[in-house]
mmCIF file of C-alpha atoms in Angstrom:
data_model
loop_
_atom_site.group_PDB
_atom_site.id
_atom_site.type_symbol
_atom_site.label_atom_id
_atom_site.label_comp_id
_atom_site.label_asym_id
_atom_site.label_seq_id
_atom_site.Cartn_x
_atom_site.Cartn_y
_atom_site.Cartn_z
ATOM 1 C CA UNK A 1 11.642 59.486 -54.617
ATOM 2 C CA UNK A 2 8.703 61.533 -54.999
ATOM 3 C CA UNK A 3 5.828 59.099 -55.776
ATOM 4 C CA UNK A 4 2.772 61.166 -55.688
ATOM 5 C CA UNK A 5 0.818 58.244 -57.143
ATOM 6 C CA UNK A 6 1.473 55.358 -54.322
ATOM 7 C CA UNK A 7 -2.149 54.778 -52.975
ATOM 8 C CA UNK A 8 -0.585 53.133 -49.889
ATOM 9 C CA UNK A 9 1.743 55.650 -48.831
ATOM 10 C CA UNK A 10 -1.006 58.090 -49.500
ATOM 11 C CA UNK A 11 -3.545 56.485 -47.460
ATOM 12 C CA UNK A 12 -1.922 54.699 -44.907
ATOM 13 C CA UNK A 13 0.582 57.419 -44.408
ATOM 14 C CA UNK A 14 -0.993 61.166 -44.496
ATOM 15 C CA UNK A 15 1.219 64.146 -45.466
ATOM 16 C CA UNK A 16 2.376 66.824 -43.388
ATOM 17 C CA UNK A 17 3.307 69.637 -45.769
ATOM 18 C CA UNK A 18 5.956 72.157 -44.513
ATOM 19 C CA UNK A 19 5.205 75.744 -46.519
ATOM 20 C CA UNK A 20 6.383 79.246 -45.933
ATOM 21 C CA UNK A 21 8.673 82.099 -47.277
ATOM 22 C CA UNK A 22 12.566 81.349 -47.427
ATOM 23 C CA UNK A 23 14.179 81.814 -44.038
ATOM 24 C CA UNK A 24 10.829 81.317 -42.381
ATOM 25 C CA UNK A 25 12.303 78.666 -39.978
ATOM 26 C CA UNK A 26 10.748 75.148 -41.955
ATOM 27 C CA UNK A 27 13.834 73.124 -42.025
ATOM 28 C CA UNK A 28 14.722 74.135 -38.627
ATOM 29 C CA UNK A 29 11.647 73.154 -37.024
ATOM 30 C CA UNK A 30 11.551 69.789 -38.366
ATOM 31 C CA UNK A 31 14.913 68.989 -37.265
ATOM 32 C CA UNK A 32 14.643 69.851 -33.698
ATOM 33 C CA UNK A 33 11.316 68.157 -33.651
ATOM 34 C CA UNK A 34 12.113 65.151 -35.085
ATOM 35 C CA UNK A 35 16.059 64.716 -35.199
ATOM 36 C CA UNK A 36 16.875 65.984 -31.661
ATOM 37 C CA UNK A 37 19.149 68.839 -33.147
ATOM 38 C CA UNK A 38 19.759 71.493 -30.998
ATOM 39 C CA UNK A 39 18.115 75.218 -31.508
ATOM 40 C CA UNK A 40 21.694 76.773 -31.619
ATOM 41 C CA UNK A 41 22.595 74.225 -34.547
ATOM 42 C CA UNK A 42 19.685 75.301 -36.590
ATOM 43 C CA UNK A 43 21.483 78.509 -37.547
ATOM 44 C CA UNK A 44 24.179 76.664 -39.778
ATOM 45 C CA UNK A 45 21.358 75.211 -41.691
ATOM 46 C CA UNK A 46 21.361 76.007 -45.205
ATOM 47 C CA UNK A 47 18.491 77.283 -46.962
ATOM 48 C CA UNK A 48 16.168 74.210 -48.422
ATOM 49 C CA UNK A 49 16.493 74.643 -52.334
ATOM 50 C CA UNK A 50 13.976 71.439 -53.026
ATOM 51 C CA UNK A 51 11.397 69.336 -51.864
ATOM 52 C CA UNK A 52 12.444 67.083 -49.528
ATOM 53 C CA UNK A 53 10.452 63.956 -47.962
ATOM 54 C CA UNK A 54 10.687 62.301 -44.853
ATOM 55 C CA UNK A 55 8.551 59.223 -43.406
ATOM 56 C CA UNK A 56 7.780 59.775 -39.505
ATOM 57 C CA UNK A 57 6.928 56.198 -38.417
ATOM 58 C CA UNK A 58 8.413 55.788 -34.688
ATOM 59 C CA UNK A 59 4.953 54.053 -33.996
ATOM 60 C CA UNK A 60 1.807 52.759 -34.786
ATOM 61 C CA UNK A 61 0.178 56.157 -34.074
ATOM 62 C CA UNK A 62 2.550 58.671 -34.896
ATOM 63 C CA UNK A 63 2.936 57.174 -38.552
ATOM 64 C CA UNK A 64 3.037 60.107 -41.399
ATOM 65 C CA UNK A 65 5.135 62.095 -43.772
ATOM 66 C CA UNK A 66 6.837 65.347 -43.882
ATOM 67 C CA UNK A 67 7.319 67.301 -46.715
ATOM 68 C CA UNK A 68 9.213 70.020 -46.341
ATOM 69 C CA UNK A 69 8.800 72.672 -49.611
ATOM 70 C CA UNK A 70 11.132 75.348 -50.138
ATOM 71 C CA UNK A 71 9.963 79.196 -50.105
ATOM 72 C CA UNK A 72 10.276 79.993 -53.686
ATOM 73 C CA UNK A 73 7.820 77.499 -54.875
ATOM 74 C CA UNK A 74 5.889 78.880 -57.800
ATOM 75 C CA UNK A 75 2.373 77.489 -57.606
ATOM 76 C CA UNK A 76 1.696 78.794 -60.993
ATOM 77 C CA UNK A 77 4.816 77.084 -62.551
ATOM 78 C CA UNK A 78 3.438 74.271 -65.017
ATOM 79 C CA UNK A 79 6.056 71.968 -63.754
ATOM 80 C CA UNK A 80 4.701 72.100 -60.077
ATOM 81 C CA UNK A 81 1.363 69.645 -59.876
ATOM 82 C CA UNK A 82 -0.133 71.212 -56.574
ATOM 83 C CA UNK A 83 -3.425 68.988 -57.338
ATOM 84 C CA UNK A 84 -1.268 65.592 -56.740
ATOM 85 C CA UNK A 85 0.342 66.928 -54.115
ATOM 86 C CA UNK A 86 -2.640 68.415 -52.132
ATOM 87 C CA UNK A 87 -4.726 65.727 -53.072
ATOM 88 C CA UNK A 88 -2.727 62.946 -50.388
ATOM 89 C CA UNK A 89 -2.267 65.763 -47.399
ATOM 90 C CA UNK A 90 -3.517 65.562 -44.040
ATOM 91 C CA UNK A 91 -2.172 69.250 -42.976
ATOM 92 C CA UNK A 92 -0.552 71.891 -44.292
ATOM 93 C CA UNK A 93 1.523 73.640 -42.093
ATOM 94 C CA UNK A 94 2.325 77.038 -43.006
ATOM 95 C CA UNK A 95 5.059 79.101 -41.227
ATOM 96 C CA UNK A 96 5.114 82.702 -40.661
ATOM 97 C CA UNK A 97 7.896 84.693 -39.544
ATOM 98 C CA UNK A 98 6.385 86.811 -36.733
ATOM 99 C CA UNK A 99 9.673 88.865 -36.121
ATOM 100 C CA UNK A 100 9.472 89.756 -40.293
ATOM 101 C CA UNK A 101 7.258 91.490 -42.353
ATOM 102 C CA UNK A 102 4.499 89.135 -42.547
ATOM 103 C CA UNK A 103 2.726 90.756 -45.193
ATOM 104 C CA UNK A 104 3.976 89.017 -47.882
ATOM 105 C CA UNK A 105 3.856 85.527 -46.041
ATOM 106 C CA UNK A 106 0.157 86.334 -45.816
ATOM 107 C CA UNK A 107 -0.106 86.999 -49.565
ATOM 108 C CA UNK A 108 1.361 83.583 -49.796
ATOM 109 C CA UNK A 109 -0.775 81.912 -47.222
ATOM 110 C CA UNK A 110 -3.977 83.093 -48.955
ATOM 111 C CA UNK A 111 -2.758 81.582 -52.413
ATOM 112 C CA UNK A 112 -1.594 78.755 -50.825
ATOM 113 C CA UNK A 113 -4.909 77.728 -49.174
ATOM 114 C CA UNK A 114 -7.410 77.977 -51.381
ATOM 115 C CA UNK A 115 -5.420 76.521 -54.026
ATOM 116 C CA UNK A 116 -4.984 73.488 -51.455
ATOM 117 C CA UNK A 117 -8.741 73.646 -50.657
ATOM 118 C CA UNK A 118 -10.121 73.777 -53.877
ATOM 119 C CA UNK A 119 -8.235 70.302 -54.333
ATOM 120 C CA UNK A 120 -8.951 69.047 -50.987
ATOM 121 C CA UNK A 121 -11.247 70.444 -48.656
ATOM 122 C CA UNK A 122 -10.542 67.883 -45.909
ATOM 123 C CA UNK A 123 -7.043 69.370 -45.296
ATOM 124 C CA UNK A 124 -6.636 70.866 -41.795
ATOM 125 C CA UNK A 125 -4.646 74.100 -42.204
ATOM 126 C CA UNK A 126 -2.272 75.079 -39.457
ATOM 127 C CA UNK A 127 -0.487 78.282 -39.025
ATOM 128 C CA UNK A 128 2.742 78.537 -36.796
ATOM 129 C CA UNK A 129 3.344 82.141 -36.066
ATOM 130 C CA UNK A 130 6.999 81.492 -35.001
ATOM 131 C CA UNK A 131 10.353 82.848 -33.929
ATOM 132 C CA UNK A 132 8.045 84.115 -31.028
ATOM 133 C CA UNK A 133 10.922 83.580 -28.346
ATOM 134 C CA UNK A 134 12.208 87.494 -29.378
ATOM 135 C CA UNK A 135 9.050 89.106 -28.948
ATOM 136 C CA UNK A 136 7.777 90.613 -25.600
ATOM 137 C CA UNK A 137 4.169 88.592 -24.385
ATOM 138 C CA UNK A 138 1.908 91.615 -25.288
ATOM 139 C CA UNK A 139 4.079 91.659 -28.825
ATOM 140 C CA UNK A 140 3.072 88.342 -29.381
ATOM 141 C CA UNK A 141 -0.261 88.505 -28.471
ATOM 142 C CA UNK A 142 -0.781 91.476 -30.564
ATOM 143 C CA UNK A 143 1.086 89.879 -33.608
ATOM 144 C CA UNK A 144 -1.345 86.774 -33.506
ATOM 145 C CA UNK A 145 -4.428 89.101 -33.346
ATOM 146 C CA UNK A 146 -3.208 90.662 -36.448
ATOM 147 C CA UNK A 147 -2.408 87.677 -38.340
ATOM 148 C CA UNK A 148 -5.408 85.861 -37.581
ATOM 149 C CA UNK A 149 -7.876 88.980 -38.344
ATOM 150 C CA UNK A 150 -5.970 89.628 -41.852
ATOM 151 C CA UNK A 151 -5.574 86.032 -42.910
ATOM 152 C CA UNK A 152 -9.579 85.317 -41.908
ATOM 153 C CA UNK A 153 -10.377 88.658 -43.976
ATOM 154 C CA UNK A 154 -8.703 87.933 -46.783
ATOM 155 C CA UNK A 155 -10.678 84.409 -46.914
ATOM 156 C CA UNK A 156 -13.716 86.362 -46.168
ATOM 157 C CA UNK A 157 -13.258 88.452 -48.973
ATOM 158 C CA UNK A 158 -12.874 85.665 -51.341
ATOM 159 C CA UNK A 159 -16.356 83.981 -49.908
ATOM 160 C CA UNK A 160 -14.145 80.964 -48.400
ATOM 161 C CA UNK A 161 -15.523 81.908 -45.007
ATOM 162 C CA UNK A 162 -15.834 78.190 -44.637
ATOM 163 C CA UNK A 163 -11.976 77.338 -44.319
ATOM 164 C CA UNK A 164 -10.721 77.016 -40.685
ATOM 165 C CA UNK A 165 -7.497 78.231 -39.899
ATOM 166 C CA UNK A 166 -5.750 77.211 -36.599
ATOM 167 C CA UNK A 167 -2.887 79.462 -35.181
ATOM 168 C CA UNK A 168 -0.040 78.361 -32.835
ATOM 169 C CA UNK A 169 2.647 80.729 -31.365
ATOM 170 C CA UNK A 170 5.880 78.845 -31.814
ATOM 171 C CA UNK A 171 9.378 79.039 -31.290
ATOM 172 C CA UNK A 172 12.291 76.053 -31.358
ATOM 173 C CA UNK A 173 13.646 77.312 -28.057
ATOM 174 C CA UNK A 174 11.251 76.427 -25.437
ATOM 175 C CA UNK A 175 8.430 73.746 -25.786
ATOM 176 C CA UNK A 176 5.672 75.298 -27.616
ATOM 177 C CA UNK A 177 6.841 74.068 -30.915
ATOM 178 C CA UNK A 178 6.275 70.167 -29.697
ATOM 179 C CA UNK A 179 2.896 71.369 -28.332
ATOM 180 C CA UNK A 180 2.341 72.596 -31.731
ATOM 181 C CA UNK A 181 3.189 69.829 -33.534
ATOM 182 C CA UNK A 182 1.133 67.557 -30.939
ATOM 183 C CA UNK A 183 -2.165 69.501 -31.650
ATOM 184 C CA UNK A 184 -1.635 68.705 -35.669
ATOM 185 C CA UNK A 185 -0.390 65.341 -35.154
ATOM 186 C CA UNK A 186 -3.300 64.569 -33.052
ATOM 187 C CA UNK A 187 -5.623 65.320 -35.674
ATOM 188 C CA UNK A 188 -4.665 63.117 -38.214
ATOM 189 C CA UNK A 189 -4.852 60.273 -35.624
ATOM 190 C CA UNK A 190 -8.180 58.170 -36.080
ATOM 191 C CA UNK A 191 -8.110 56.623 -32.899
ATOM 192 C CA UNK A 192 -7.990 59.971 -31.061
ATOM 193 C CA UNK A 193 -11.331 59.853 -29.599
ATOM 194 C CA UNK A 194 -10.485 56.154 -27.857
ATOM 195 C CA UNK A 195 -7.475 57.309 -26.704
ATOM 196 C CA UNK A 196 -8.615 60.134 -24.779
ATOM 197 C CA UNK A 197 -11.908 57.888 -23.705
ATOM 198 C CA UNK A 198 -9.473 55.535 -22.342
ATOM 199 C CA UNK A 199 -7.013 58.023 -20.275
ATOM 200 C CA UNK A 200 -10.184 59.344 -19.113
ATOM 201 C CA UNK A 201 -11.276 56.332 -17.459
ATOM 202 C CA UNK A 202 -7.602 55.564 -15.995
ATOM 203 C CA UNK A 203 -7.350 58.712 -14.075
ATOM 204 C CA UNK A 204 -10.998 58.679 -13.002
ATOM 205 C CA UNK A 205 -10.351 55.154 -11.665
ATOM 206 C CA UNK A 206 -6.785 56.385 -10.338
ATOM 207 C CA UNK A 207 -6.879 59.295 -8.687
ATOM 208 C CA UNK A 208 -4.586 61.016 -11.240
ATOM 209 C CA UNK A 209 -4.392 64.599 -11.927
ATOM 210 C CA UNK A 210 -3.364 64.527 -15.522
ATOM 211 C CA UNK A 211 -1.823 61.803 -17.861
ATOM 212 C CA UNK A 212 -0.122 62.008 -20.866
ATOM 213 C CA UNK A 213 0.566 59.181 -23.707
ATOM 214 C CA UNK A 214 3.815 60.546 -25.182
ATOM 215 C CA UNK A 215 5.570 59.365 -28.351
ATOM 216 C CA UNK A 216 9.203 58.850 -26.660
ATOM 217 C CA UNK A 217 11.402 59.790 -29.553
ATOM 218 C CA UNK A 218 9.646 63.075 -30.877
ATOM 219 C CA UNK A 219 8.278 63.992 -27.265
ATOM 220 C CA UNK A 220 4.941 64.664 -28.890
ATOM 221 C CA UNK A 221 2.214 63.905 -27.041
ATOM 222 C CA UNK A 222 -0.507 62.050 -28.974
ATOM 223 C CA UNK A 223 -3.281 61.864 -26.801
ATOM 224 C CA UNK A 224 -3.934 63.714 -23.097
ATOM 225 C CA UNK A 225 -7.317 63.587 -21.311
ATOM 226 C CA UNK A 226 -10.060 65.938 -21.020
ATOM 227 C CA UNK A 227 -8.666 68.122 -18.692
ATOM 228 C CA UNK A 228 -6.920 71.685 -19.844
ATOM 229 C CA UNK A 229 -3.117 71.010 -20.688
ATOM 230 C CA UNK A 230 -1.072 73.165 -18.698
ATOM 231 C CA UNK A 231 2.287 74.257 -20.719
ATOM 232 C CA UNK A 232 4.457 74.033 -17.274
ATOM 233 C CA UNK A 233 2.988 70.421 -16.936
ATOM 234 C CA UNK A 234 3.695 69.067 -20.585
ATOM 235 C CA UNK A 235 7.352 70.904 -20.242
ATOM 236 C CA UNK A 236 7.876 69.111 -17.021
ATOM 237 C CA UNK A 237 6.675 65.764 -18.546
ATOM 238 C CA UNK A 238 9.290 66.622 -21.664
ATOM 239 C CA UNK A 239 11.982 66.950 -19.474
ATOM 240 C CA UNK A 240 11.323 63.641 -17.562
ATOM 241 C CA UNK A 241 11.436 61.561 -20.792
ATOM 242 C CA UNK A 242 14.793 63.276 -21.423
ATOM 243 C CA UNK A 243 16.018 62.506 -18.136
ATOM 244 C CA UNK A 244 14.987 58.803 -18.368
ATOM 245 C CA UNK A 245 16.473 58.437 -21.747
ATOM 246 C CA UNK A 246 19.625 60.049 -20.915
ATOM 247 C CA UNK A 247 19.827 58.018 -17.493
ATOM 248 C CA UNK A 248 19.053 54.349 -19.194
ATOM 249 C CA UNK A 249 21.565 55.209 -22.160
ATOM 250 C CA UNK A 250 24.417 55.925 -19.499
ATOM 251 C CA UNK A 251 23.453 52.845 -16.922
ATOM 252 C CA UNK A 252 20.718 50.853 -18.740
ATOM 253 C CA UNK A 253 22.634 49.493 -21.746
ATOM 254 C CA UNK A 254 24.746 46.189 -21.094
ATOM 255 C CA UNK A 255 28.713 46.059 -20.732
ATOM 256 C CA UNK A 256 29.215 45.348 -24.558
ATOM 257 C CA UNK A 257 26.753 48.877 -25.107
ATOM 258 C CA UNK A 258 23.966 46.323 -26.578
ATOM 259 C CA UNK A 259 20.254 46.726 -25.323
ATOM 260 C CA UNK A 260 18.156 49.442 -25.809
ATOM 261 C CA UNK A 261 17.442 52.310 -23.378
ATOM 262 C CA UNK A 262 13.386 52.274 -23.475
ATOM 263 C CA UNK A 263 12.096 48.632 -23.121
ATOM 264 C CA UNK A 264 8.985 46.877 -21.256
ATOM 265 C CA UNK A 265 11.005 47.572 -18.040
ATOM 266 C CA UNK A 266 11.413 51.267 -17.990
ATOM 267 C CA UNK A 267 9.819 52.957 -15.281
ATOM 268 C CA UNK A 268 10.052 56.207 -13.273
ATOM 269 C CA UNK A 269 9.143 58.281 -10.414
ATOM 270 C CA UNK A 270 10.259 61.810 -9.662
ATOM 271 C CA UNK A 271 8.628 63.445 -6.571
ATOM 272 C CA UNK A 272 8.548 67.067 -6.953
ATOM 273 C CA UNK A 273 8.692 69.697 -3.625
ATOM 274 C CA UNK A 274 5.354 70.619 -4.366
ATOM 275 C CA UNK A 275 3.598 67.319 -3.131
ATOM 276 C CA UNK A 276 3.482 66.109 -6.914
ATOM 277 C CA UNK A 277 4.673 63.146 -8.120
ATOM 278 C CA UNK A 278 5.396 62.246 -11.640
ATOM 279 C CA UNK A 279 5.035 58.736 -12.765
ATOM 280 C CA UNK A 280 6.208 57.310 -16.419
ATOM 281 C CA UNK A 281 5.563 53.777 -17.487
ATOM 282 C CA UNK A 282 6.240 52.227 -21.081
ATOM 283 C CA UNK A 283 3.139 51.570 -22.958
ATOM 284 C CA UNK A 284 4.751 50.326 -26.273
ATOM 285 C CA UNK A 285 7.961 50.379 -27.790
ATOM 286 C CA UNK A 286 7.905 53.955 -28.854
ATOM 287 C CA UNK A 287 5.345 54.989 -26.410
ATOM 288 C CA UNK A 288 4.996 56.207 -22.610
ATOM 289 C CA UNK A 289 2.552 57.053 -20.060
ATOM 290 C CA UNK A 290 3.329 60.322 -17.950
ATOM 291 C CA UNK A 291 0.862 60.861 -15.010
ATOM 292 C CA UNK A 292 0.584 63.748 -12.448
ATOM 293 C CA UNK A 293 -0.463 62.491 -8.801
ATOM 294 C CA UNK A 294 -0.788 63.988 -5.470
ATOM 295 C CA UNK A 295 1.581 62.190 -3.104
ATOM 296 C CA UNK A 296 -1.687 60.990 -1.132
ATOM 297 C CA UNK A 297 -2.953 59.437 -4.251
ATOM 298 C CA UNK A 298 0.129 57.875 -4.824
ATOM 299 C CA UNK A 299 0.368 55.705 -1.698
ATOM 300 C CA UNK A 300 -2.399 53.683 -3.702
ATOM 301 C CA UNK A 301 0.309 52.951 -6.220
ATOM 302 C CA UNK A 302 -0.661 48.974 -6.581
ATOM 303 C CA UNK A 303 -4.118 50.204 -7.865
ATOM 304 C CA UNK A 304 -2.347 52.824 -10.169
ATOM 305 C CA UNK A 305 -0.539 49.911 -11.690
ATOM 306 C CA UNK A 306 -3.427 47.361 -11.943
ATOM 307 C CA UNK A 307 -5.433 50.269 -13.687
ATOM 308 C CA UNK A 308 -2.426 50.632 -15.964
ATOM 309 C CA UNK A 309 -1.956 47.247 -16.825
ATOM 310 C CA UNK A 310 -5.524 47.335 -18.105
ATOM 311 C CA UNK A 311 -4.835 50.396 -19.852
ATOM 312 C CA UNK A 312 -1.803 48.996 -21.709
ATOM 313 C CA UNK A 313 -3.742 46.149 -22.371
ATOM 314 C CA UNK A 314 -6.515 48.221 -24.206
ATOM 315 C CA UNK A 315 -4.083 50.173 -26.190
ATOM 316 C CA UNK A 316 -2.384 46.806 -27.531
ATOM 317 C CA UNK A 317 -5.962 46.052 -28.936
ATOM 318 C CA UNK A 318 -5.976 49.383 -30.226
ATOM 319 C CA UNK A 319 -2.896 48.669 -32.112
ATOM 320 C CA UNK A 320 -3.804 45.385 -33.502
ATOM 321 C CA UNK A 321 -7.013 46.737 -34.695
ATOM 322 C CA UNK A 322 -4.828 49.688 -36.627
ATOM 323 C CA UNK A 323 -2.155 47.282 -37.829
ATOM 324 C CA UNK A 324 -5.218 45.089 -39.286
ATOM 325 C CA UNK A 325 -6.167 47.996 -41.139
ATOM 326 C CA UNK A 326 -2.742 48.856 -42.565
ATOM 327 C CA UNK A 327 -2.212 45.224 -43.631
ATOM 328 C CA UNK A 328 -5.896 45.277 -45.409
ATOM 329 C CA UNK A 329 -5.057 48.263 -47.327
ATOM 330 C CA UNK A 330 -1.454 47.428 -48.386
ATOM 331 C CA UNK A 331 -3.262 43.867 -49.421
ATOM 332 C CA UNK A 332 -6.038 46.412 -51.366
ATOM 333 C CA UNK A 333 -3.113 48.358 -52.751
ATOM 334 C CA UNK A 334 -1.470 45.373 -53.921
ATOM 335 C CA UNK A 335 -4.681 43.766 -55.561
ATOM 336 C CA UNK A 336 -5.190 46.925 -57.624
ATOM 337 C CA UNK A 337 -1.436 46.721 -59.169
ATOM 338 C CA UNK A 338 -2.077 43.628 -60.334
ATOM 339 C CA UNK A 339 -5.450 44.356 -61.720
ATOM 340 C CA UNK A 340 -5.284 43.795 -65.600
ATOM 341 C CA UNK A 341 -5.278 46.626 -68.028
ATOM 342 C CA UNK A 342 -7.863 47.029 -70.702
ATOM 343 C CA UNK A 343 -5.914 45.572 -73.056
ATOM 344 C CA UNK A 344 -5.418 42.501 -70.882
ATOM 345 C CA UNK A 345 -1.600 42.623 -69.706
ATOM 346 C CA UNK A 346 -1.402 42.986 -65.903
ATOM 347 C CA UNK A 347 -0.275 45.867 -64.387
ATOM 348 C CA UNK A 348 3.146 46.394 -63.587
ATOM 349 C CA UNK A 349 4.481 48.265 -59.904
ATOM 350 C CA UNK A 350 6.186 51.266 -60.937
#
């Protein structure tokens, strides 16, 4: 199952590694974000004792592999080929339990980051300071500051100040874990500047306050416009997606239960009591645009819909370019496997 040498999977689907000490919450994060597991159900998950790989390919933009590593992995074990794993990695997420003594976790973090950086300097290092739901606001800030300071001091002492670590406060009991994963995934999307530019053009010509491009399945937002993200706004968007999918599952399917709850006809309008309108429109099979609009601006719904039509057409063009790149890389990979070996016999796929 773990084919480290597959050039196509490495090149087209970047890897995200989930690492950290035992019981830090790695498997719970994966189950809640990508499997819709209730946070309370994660209490019954067994500890991970082997490397678990999962392909996440819900849409053309959310397309990667997540590798969940057991906390007891020993980098010095000769059977653990860390070079082969880190070489194809796009992001390394290291999970630290904020409610536990994190000195051992910081030591493991330093070892992991330094080993990975030597193999692949292009890895994005993401630190999830996890389980912060049990801390007060002041304690959260103090913990983040302390971990940030100690981790960067360790790198400075090793002469590795150029390694950049990104820190996030996360919990599976609120939307912070989804927002943190959104930031991680966005760094792996080569089309991100194009998507952000399209969203900026769309909102500036439509009188829209804020717009998110969501992956409907995971509720990760793969792009937003250049205005700052407000956590409350993001939570409202996530809740809206849940409402739309839940109602569509009840009333949107045919009498025999066939059909899909989310399709090209999917659209929703929710009017809030603060003169703001939430507007959701289907972009592709797995992507949705969720907008915040003032009521007075929403009166020009025809203009918004026309601009949305132009926006969706542009997204489809980006999607087509992406698929051409994927097909090209797949073709090149196939040719490499068929290339003759030095003795003249063709290479056989493993």
